Amino acid sequence: MERIQWQLARVKSIVQETPRVKTFTLTLPNWIPHLPGQHYDLRLTAEDGYQAQRSYSIASPPEQTGEIDLTVELIDDGEVSAYLHEGVAPGDQLEVRGPIGGYFVWQDAMKHVPLLLVAGGSGVVPLMAMLRHRAKIGATNPTRLLFSVRSAEEAIYRDELEEMARHDAQFDLLLTFTRDVPVDWAGYHRRIDRLMLTEVLHRFETQPHCFICGPTLLVEQVANTLAELGLSADTIRTERFGPTGT
Amino acid sequence: MNPETDTINEALRLDGNAVAGDLQMLMGFDVTLLQAQCGHCQNEGVFASLVAYVRGPGIVLRCPTCEGLVLQIVKTPTSIIVNLEGMARSVMYLPMS
């Protein structure tokens, strides 16, 4: 484990993913290879010395060297996300430290075990790093992403995920829309529940490893339900994003 | 009990992953995989599964089973103070070589 220190990253580019979500590509002077699922802490310091710090998951795979993508949702009254969304431009510097966390990570040693990923909203970000890395290393383990979003316009990375599903017969994308259901949508259109999780689990021949990330209440409900459905606790890993993100 | 406040508290609850950066800088290793034993109910689990409240003046980590106070972190401009009094024991399993 490398010692982590605060460092000044430079904003290389900014991509608008959805109306409320942007991806910031940061170039790091001291880039350390990360594991998919890890995060960075980002710290803002005001002129009077006041500091605000938040954790943001890495969206990019470790194969993207020298830089990281942080995908950030704009939170109402969020002092850090509001600054990032409204006050940061390419060329600016930001103070970050990482990579952090060895628990909520998908390791290469897991590449032969089926994988169930469950995301709510921007909870998809660390799972995206796992999926991108999994594609890079050519893993063929059966993998499903159950992704709950309020509406089609809020589905982060949707084009890339659908492309991934078209090219990888072992990967399924299961979207569920909880508020505005697109016209002609034949898939799920409700909050993730026990029946939905039962149906998704039935698609696996053997028990999968599970990673769940999203709003706290969604994460806890999904983790509890999966345990009730017979998955052993040590195969379920969770990360809570708080009310709607951090 | 105020149901509205309870719901807000529930939604604001994070987990041990959220404080891993501060503790890693302080201790020099990743704490999320520590097996931590609660000093109140003696249940054991990974550090990452502790319940974290991070929006107060300090950070409070509670046991997910009994909600007992396990750990507090207070940051001042010149120091980080960690109170571990609710942790009975913590075990770090070394990677297999």
Short mmCIF file of C-alpha atoms in Angstrom, two decimals:
data_model
loop_
_atom_site.label_atom_id
_atom_site.label_comp_id
_atom_site.label_asym_id
_atom_site.label_seq_id
_atom_site.Cartn_x
_atom_site.Cartn_y
_atom_site.Cartn_z
CA MET A 1 0.00 0.00 0.00
CA GLU A 2 1.52 3.26 -1.11
CA ARG A 3 1.48 6.21 1.22
CA ILE A 4 -1.08 8.70 0.00
CA GLN A 5 -0.56 12.46 0.12
CA TRP A 6 -2.48 15.49 -1.03
CA GLN A 7 -1.40 16.55 -4.49
CA LEU A 8 -2.41 19.23 -6.97
CA ALA A 9 -4.17 17.75 -9.98
CA ARG A 10 -4.85 19.69 -13.16
CA VAL A 11 -8.25 19.55 -14.83
CA LYS A 12 -7.62 18.19 -18.32
CA SER A 13 -11.19 18.06 -19.59
CA ILE A 14 -14.80 18.15 -18.43
CA VAL A 15 -17.64 16.14 -19.99
CA GLN A 16 -21.32 16.74 -19.29
CA GLU A 17 -22.73 13.23 -18.78
CA THR A 18 -26.30 14.15 -17.83
CA PRO A 19 -27.94 17.47 -16.90
CA ARG A 20 -26.68 17.10 -13.31
CA VAL A 21 -23.55 15.00 -13.75
CA LYS A 22 -20.12 15.89 -15.09
CA THR A 23 -16.94 13.85 -15.50
CA PHE A 24 -13.68 15.61 -14.66
CA THR A 25 -10.50 14.14 -16.11
CA LEU A 26 -7.64 15.10 -13.81
CA THR A 27 -3.94 14.81 -14.62
CA LEU A 28 -1.95 13.79 -11.54
CA PRO A 29 1.74 14.57 -10.93
CA ASN A 30 1.92 11.48 -8.68
CA TRP A 31 -0.45 9.00 -10.30
CA ILE A 32 -0.72 5.66 -8.50
CA PRO A 33 -2.41 2.68 -10.21
CA HIS A 34 -5.78 2.14 -8.55
CA LEU A 35 -8.11 -0.80 -8.12
CA PRO A 36 -11.57 -0.49 -9.71
CA GLY A 37 -13.96 0.72 -7.00
CA GLN A 38 -11.49 2.95 -5.15
CA HIS A 39 -12.05 6.65 -4.59
CA TYR A 40 -10.17 9.91 -4.20
CA ASP A 41 -10.77 12.58 -1.60
CA LEU A 42 -11.07 16.09 -3.00
CA ARG A 43 -10.47 19.15 -0.81
CA LEU A 44 -11.38 22.76 -1.42
CA THR A 45 -9.81 25.53 0.63
CA ALA A 46 -11.37 28.99 0.84
CA GLU A 47 -9.29 32.14 1.18
CA ASP A 48 -10.11 32.30 4.89
CA GLY A 49 -8.78 28.77 5.39
CA TYR A 50 -12.17 27.02 5.57
CA GLN A 51 -11.92 23.58 4.05
CA ALA A 52 -14.53 21.22 2.64
CA GLN A 53 -13.71 17.66 1.68
CA ARG A 54 -15.67 14.95 -0.17
CA SER A 55 -14.94 11.50 -1.55
CA TYR A 56 -15.50 10.79 -5.26
CA SER A 57 -15.24 7.40 -6.92
CA ILE A 58 -12.87 6.85 -9.81
CA ALA A 59 -14.73 6.08 -13.03
CA SER A 60 -11.71 5.31 -15.20
CA PRO A 61 -9.93 1.95 -15.30
CA PRO A 62 -6.30 1.72 -14.11
CA GLU A 63 -5.29 1.19 -17.75
CA GLN A 64 -5.88 4.94 -18.23
CA THR A 65 -2.51 5.92 -16.81
CA GLY A 66 -1.39 9.29 -15.46
CA GLU A 67 -4.92 10.56 -14.96
CA ILE A 68 -8.25 9.76 -13.33
CA ASP A 69 -11.86 10.42 -14.25
CA LEU A 70 -14.07 11.55 -11.36
CA THR A 71 -17.78 11.62 -12.18
CA VAL A 72 -19.58 14.07 -9.90
CA GLU A 73 -23.30 14.61 -9.42
CA LEU A 74 -24.45 18.14 -8.62
CA ILE A 75 -26.09 17.96 -5.18
CA ASP A 76 -28.59 20.58 -4.03
CA ASP A 77 -26.80 22.67 -1.40
CA GLY A 78 -23.65 20.64 -2.04
CA GLU A 79 -20.81 23.06 -1.41
CA VAL A 80 -18.17 20.95 -3.12
CA SER A 81 -20.17 19.60 -6.08
CA ALA A 82 -21.61 23.06 -6.80
CA TYR A 83 -18.13 24.54 -6.99
CA LEU A 84 -16.91 21.73 -9.24
CA HIS A 85 -19.89 22.09 -11.56
CA GLU A 86 -20.01 25.87 -11.72
CA GLY A 87 -16.55 27.15 -10.83
CA VAL A 88 -14.04 24.79 -12.43
CA ALA A 89 -12.67 24.89 -15.98
CA PRO A 90 -9.98 22.93 -17.86
CA GLY A 91 -6.54 24.08 -16.74
CA ASP A 92 -7.63 24.70 -13.13
CA GLN A 93 -5.92 22.91 -10.26
CA LEU A 94 -7.66 20.79 -7.62
CA GLU A 95 -6.30 19.23 -4.45
CA VAL A 96 -6.84 15.46 -4.27
CA ARG A 97 -5.49 12.40 -2.48
CA GLY A 98 -5.85 8.73 -3.26
CA PRO A 99 -6.44 6.08 -4.35
CA ILE A 100 -8.33 5.08 -1.19
CA GLY A 101 -10.06 1.93 0.03
CA GLY A 102 -9.33 -1.78 -0.31
CA TYR A 103 -12.76 -3.12 0.55
CA PHE A 104 -15.12 -1.96 -2.19
CA VAL A 105 -12.83 -3.11 -5.01
CA TRP A 106 -13.07 -5.68 -7.76
CA GLN A 107 -9.79 -7.57 -7.91
CA ASP A 108 -8.42 -9.45 -10.91
CA ALA A 109 -8.52 -12.59 -8.76
CA MET A 110 -12.36 -12.34 -8.92
CA LYS A 111 -12.46 -12.46 -12.71
CA HIS A 112 -13.66 -16.07 -12.90
CA VAL A 113 -16.55 -15.56 -10.48
CA PRO A 114 -19.95 -14.26 -11.70
CA LEU A 115 -20.51 -10.62 -10.84
CA LEU A 116 -23.67 -8.78 -9.84
CA LEU A 117 -23.44 -5.00 -9.73
CA VAL A 118 -26.32 -2.95 -8.33
CA ALA A 119 -26.34 0.83 -8.66
CA GLY A 120 -28.65 3.66 -7.75
CA GLY A 121 -28.04 6.92 -9.63
CA SER A 122 -24.44 8.12 -9.40
CA GLY A 123 -23.62 4.95 -7.44
CA VAL A 124 -22.84 3.53 -10.86
CA VAL A 125 -19.51 5.40 -10.96
CA PRO A 126 -17.23 2.93 -9.10
CA LEU A 127 -19.05 0.03 -10.82
CA MET A 128 -18.20 1.63 -14.18
CA ALA A 129 -14.51 1.48 -13.29
CA MET A 130 -14.99 -2.25 -12.59
CA LEU A 131 -16.79 -2.81 -15.91
CA ARG A 132 -14.24 -0.83 -17.91
CA HIS A 133 -11.36 -2.73 -16.32
CA ARG A 134 -13.16 -6.04 -16.78
CA ALA A 135 -13.49 -5.27 -20.50
CA LYS A 136 -9.81 -4.25 -20.74
CA ILE A 137 -8.57 -7.52 -19.26
CA GLY A 138 -11.01 -9.55 -21.37
CA ALA A 139 -12.74 -11.24 -18.44
CA THR A 140 -15.58 -13.56 -19.46
CA ASN A 141 -17.34 -14.04 -16.13
CA PRO A 142 -21.13 -13.63 -16.37
CA THR A 143 -21.79 -10.06 -15.24
CA ARG A 144 -24.99 -8.11 -14.71
CA LEU A 145 -25.53 -4.48 -13.83
CA LEU A 146 -28.90 -3.65 -12.28
CA PHE A 147 -29.06 0.13 -12.56
CA SER A 148 -31.87 2.17 -10.99
CA VAL A 149 -32.39 5.69 -12.31
CA ARG A 150 -35.24 8.17 -12.07
CA SER A 151 -35.46 8.87 -15.80
CA ALA A 152 -33.71 8.18 -19.10
CA GLU A 153 -31.90 11.51 -19.05
CA GLU A 154 -30.35 10.67 -15.66
CA ALA A 155 -28.85 7.34 -16.75
CA ILE A 156 -25.11 8.07 -16.57
CA TYR A 157 -22.92 6.25 -19.17
CA ARG A 158 -26.00 4.71 -20.81
CA ASP A 159 -24.59 4.73 -24.36
CA GLU A 160 -21.31 3.15 -23.27
CA LEU A 161 -23.10 0.52 -21.16
CA GLU A 162 -25.44 -0.43 -24.01
CA GLU A 163 -22.47 -0.65 -26.36
CA MET A 164 -20.69 -2.86 -23.85
CA ALA A 165 -23.74 -5.14 -23.61
CA ARG A 166 -23.95 -5.44 -27.42
CA HIS A 167 -20.32 -6.54 -27.72
CA ASP A 168 -20.07 -8.76 -24.66
CA ALA A 169 -22.42 -11.72 -24.55
CA GLN A 170 -21.52 -12.25 -20.87
CA PHE A 171 -22.61 -8.77 -19.81
CA ASP A 172 -26.23 -7.72 -19.30
CA LEU A 173 -27.45 -4.23 -18.56
CA LEU A 174 -30.73 -4.13 -16.62
CA LEU A 175 -32.08 -0.62 -16.28
CA THR A 176 -35.04 0.27 -14.12
CA PHE A 177 -36.73 3.67 -14.33
CA THR A 178 -38.36 4.78 -11.10
CA ARG A 179 -40.02 8.08 -12.07
CA ASP A 180 -40.31 8.87 -15.78
CA VAL A 181 -40.61 5.73 -17.85
CA PRO A 182 -39.57 6.14 -21.49
CA VAL A 183 -42.26 5.49 -24.09
CA ASP A 184 -42.13 1.90 -25.41
CA TRP A 185 -39.92 0.80 -22.50
CA ALA A 186 -40.45 -2.92 -21.92
CA GLY A 187 -38.03 -3.34 -19.01
CA TYR A 188 -38.32 -2.67 -15.29
CA HIS A 189 -39.98 0.55 -14.19
CA ARG A 190 -40.08 0.53 -10.39
CA ARG A 191 -37.71 0.73 -7.46
CA ILE A 192 -35.45 -2.27 -6.95
CA ASP A 193 -37.36 -4.83 -4.89
CA ARG A 194 -37.20 -8.43 -3.76
CA LEU A 195 -38.89 -9.83 -6.87
CA MET A 196 -36.51 -7.95 -9.17
CA LEU A 197 -33.46 -9.19 -7.25
CA THR A 198 -34.84 -12.75 -7.29
CA GLU A 199 -35.24 -12.57 -11.07
CA VAL A 200 -31.75 -11.18 -11.56
CA LEU A 201 -30.21 -13.83 -9.31
CA HIS A 202 -31.98 -16.57 -11.28
CA ARG A 203 -29.98 -15.54 -14.35
CA PHE A 204 -26.79 -16.74 -12.62
CA GLU A 205 -25.84 -20.42 -12.59
CA THR A 206 -23.64 -19.98 -9.53
CA GLN A 207 -23.66 -17.39 -6.78
CA PRO A 208 -22.14 -14.09 -7.84
CA HIS A 209 -19.98 -11.61 -6.01
CA CYS A 210 -22.09 -8.52 -5.37
CA PHE A 211 -21.15 -4.86 -5.29
CA ILE A 212 -23.88 -2.38 -4.34
CA CYS A 213 -23.44 1.39 -4.50
CA GLY A 214 -25.89 4.26 -4.31
CA PRO A 215 -28.05 6.17 -1.87
CA THR A 216 -27.81 4.78 1.65
CA LEU A 217 -31.35 3.43 1.93
CA LEU A 218 -31.16 1.68 -1.45
CA VAL A 219 -27.81 0.09 -0.58
CA GLU A 220 -29.02 -1.20 2.77
CA GLN A 221 -32.30 -2.53 1.40
CA VAL A 222 -30.62 -4.34 -1.51
CA ALA A 223 -27.87 -5.80 0.71
CA ASN A 224 -30.40 -7.05 3.28
CA THR A 225 -32.62 -8.56 0.57
CA LEU A 226 -29.72 -10.34 -1.14
CA ALA A 227 -28.70 -11.81 2.23
CA GLU A 228 -32.30 -12.97 2.82
CA LEU A 229 -32.26 -14.56 -0.64
CA GLY A 230 -29.35 -16.72 0.48
CA LEU A 231 -26.19 -14.93 -0.61
CA SER A 232 -23.48 -15.18 2.01
CA ALA A 233 -22.58 -11.90 3.69
CA ASP A 234 -18.91 -12.08 2.73
CA THR A 235 -19.79 -11.96 -0.99
CA ILE A 236 -21.80 -8.72 -0.66
CA ARG A 237 -19.84 -5.48 -0.61
CA THR A 238 -21.47 -2.12 -0.13
CA GLU A 239 -20.67 1.55 -0.43
CA ARG A 240 -23.12 4.24 0.67
CA PHE A 241 -23.27 7.57 -1.11
CA GLY A 242 -25.54 9.28 1.42
CA PRO A 243 -28.82 11.01 0.51
CA THR A 244 -28.24 11.35 -3.23
CA GLY A 245 -24.47 11.40 -3.46
CA THR A 246 -21.58 13.04 -1.67
CA MET B 1 -38.78 10.45 18.21
CA ASN B 2 -39.37 12.59 15.18
CA PRO B 3 -39.93 10.37 12.13
CA GLU B 4 -38.78 13.08 9.76
CA THR B 5 -35.49 13.57 11.61
CA ASP B 6 -35.01 9.81 11.78
CA THR B 7 -35.39 9.53 8.01
CA ILE B 8 -32.89 12.33 7.46
CA ASN B 9 -30.43 10.66 9.83
CA GLU B 10 -30.86 7.37 8.00
CA ALA B 11 -30.30 8.97 4.61
CA LEU B 12 -27.20 10.82 5.82
CA ARG B 13 -25.63 7.65 7.13
CA LEU B 14 -22.46 6.72 5.28
CA ASP B 15 -19.99 3.93 6.04
CA GLY B 16 -16.37 3.31 6.94
CA ASN B 17 -15.30 3.78 3.30
CA ALA B 18 -16.00 7.50 3.68
CA VAL B 19 -13.34 8.09 6.34
CA ALA B 20 -10.67 5.77 4.92
CA GLY B 21 -8.61 8.63 3.46
CA ASP B 22 -8.14 10.47 6.75
CA LEU B 23 -7.25 7.29 8.61
CA GLN B 24 -4.92 6.04 5.89
CA MET B 25 -3.00 9.29 6.02
CA LEU B 26 -2.84 9.09 9.79
CA MET B 27 -1.93 5.43 10.13
CA GLY B 28 -0.19 4.67 6.86
CA PHE B 29 -2.41 1.77 5.83
CA ASP B 30 -5.89 1.12 4.46
CA VAL B 31 -8.28 0.55 7.35
CA THR B 32 -11.34 -0.54 5.37
CA LEU B 33 -10.45 -4.23 5.55
CA LEU B 34 -9.66 -4.23 9.28
CA GLN B 35 -11.77 -6.71 11.20
CA ALA B 36 -13.14 -4.53 13.97
CA GLN B 37 -14.82 -5.81 17.11
CA CYS B 38 -17.41 -3.60 18.80
CA GLY B 39 -16.62 -2.93 22.45
CA HIS B 40 -20.33 -2.83 23.33
CA CYS B 41 -21.89 -5.90 21.69
CA GLN B 42 -18.65 -7.71 20.72
CA ASN B 43 -19.85 -8.28 17.16
CA GLU B 44 -17.13 -8.32 14.51
CA GLY B 45 -17.14 -6.98 10.99
CA VAL B 46 -15.02 -5.16 8.44
CA PHE B 47 -14.25 -1.54 9.20
CA ALA B 48 -15.90 -0.49 5.91
CA SER B 49 -19.27 -1.70 7.22
CA LEU B 50 -19.25 0.59 10.27
CA VAL B 51 -21.93 3.26 10.09
CA ALA B 52 -20.47 6.74 9.62
CA TYR B 53 -21.95 10.16 10.31
CA VAL B 54 -19.65 12.70 8.69
CA ARG B 55 -21.58 15.95 8.48
CA GLY B 56 -21.21 17.02 12.11
CA PRO B 57 -18.30 18.93 13.67
CA GLY B 58 -16.58 15.59 14.07
CA ILE B 59 -16.94 12.17 12.45
CA VAL B 60 -18.74 9.44 14.39
CA LEU B 61 -18.55 5.74 13.55
CA ARG B 62 -21.09 3.40 15.08
CA CYS B 63 -21.54 -0.37 15.21
CA PRO B 64 -24.01 -1.51 12.50
CA THR B 65 -25.44 -4.10 14.91
CA CYS B 66 -25.94 -2.29 18.24
CA GLU B 67 -25.34 1.33 17.15
CA GLY B 68 -22.79 1.71 19.95
CA LEU B 69 -20.12 4.37 19.52
CA VAL B 70 -16.98 2.74 18.12
CA LEU B 71 -14.78 5.60 17.01
CA GLN B 72 -14.72 9.40 16.84
CA ILE B 73 -12.52 11.62 14.71
CA VAL B 74 -12.19 15.35 15.26
CA LYS B 75 -10.11 17.49 12.92
CA THR B 76 -8.69 20.80 14.07
CA PRO B 77 -6.59 23.13 11.93
CA THR B 78 -3.45 21.61 13.44
CA SER B 79 -4.36 18.04 14.40
CA ILE B 80 -6.55 14.99 13.97
CA ILE B 81 -7.84 13.49 17.21
CA VAL B 82 -9.02 9.89 17.10
CA ASN B 83 -10.91 8.29 19.98
CA LEU B 84 -11.01 4.49 19.66
CA GLU B 85 -12.62 3.68 22.98
CA GLY B 86 -15.54 1.69 21.52
CA MET B 87 -13.33 -0.67 19.55
CA ALA B 88 -12.61 -3.79 21.58
CA ARG B 89 -10.10 -5.20 19.14
CA SER B 90 -9.07 -4.86 15.53
CA VAL B 91 -7.34 -7.44 13.39
CA MET B 92 -5.52 -6.84 10.14
CA TYR B 93 -5.20 -9.99 8.06
CA LEU B 94 -1.97 -9.98 6.08
CA PRO B 95 -2.09 -10.71 2.38
CA MET B 96 -1.24 -14.32 1.50
CA SER B 97 2.13 -14.51 -0.18
#
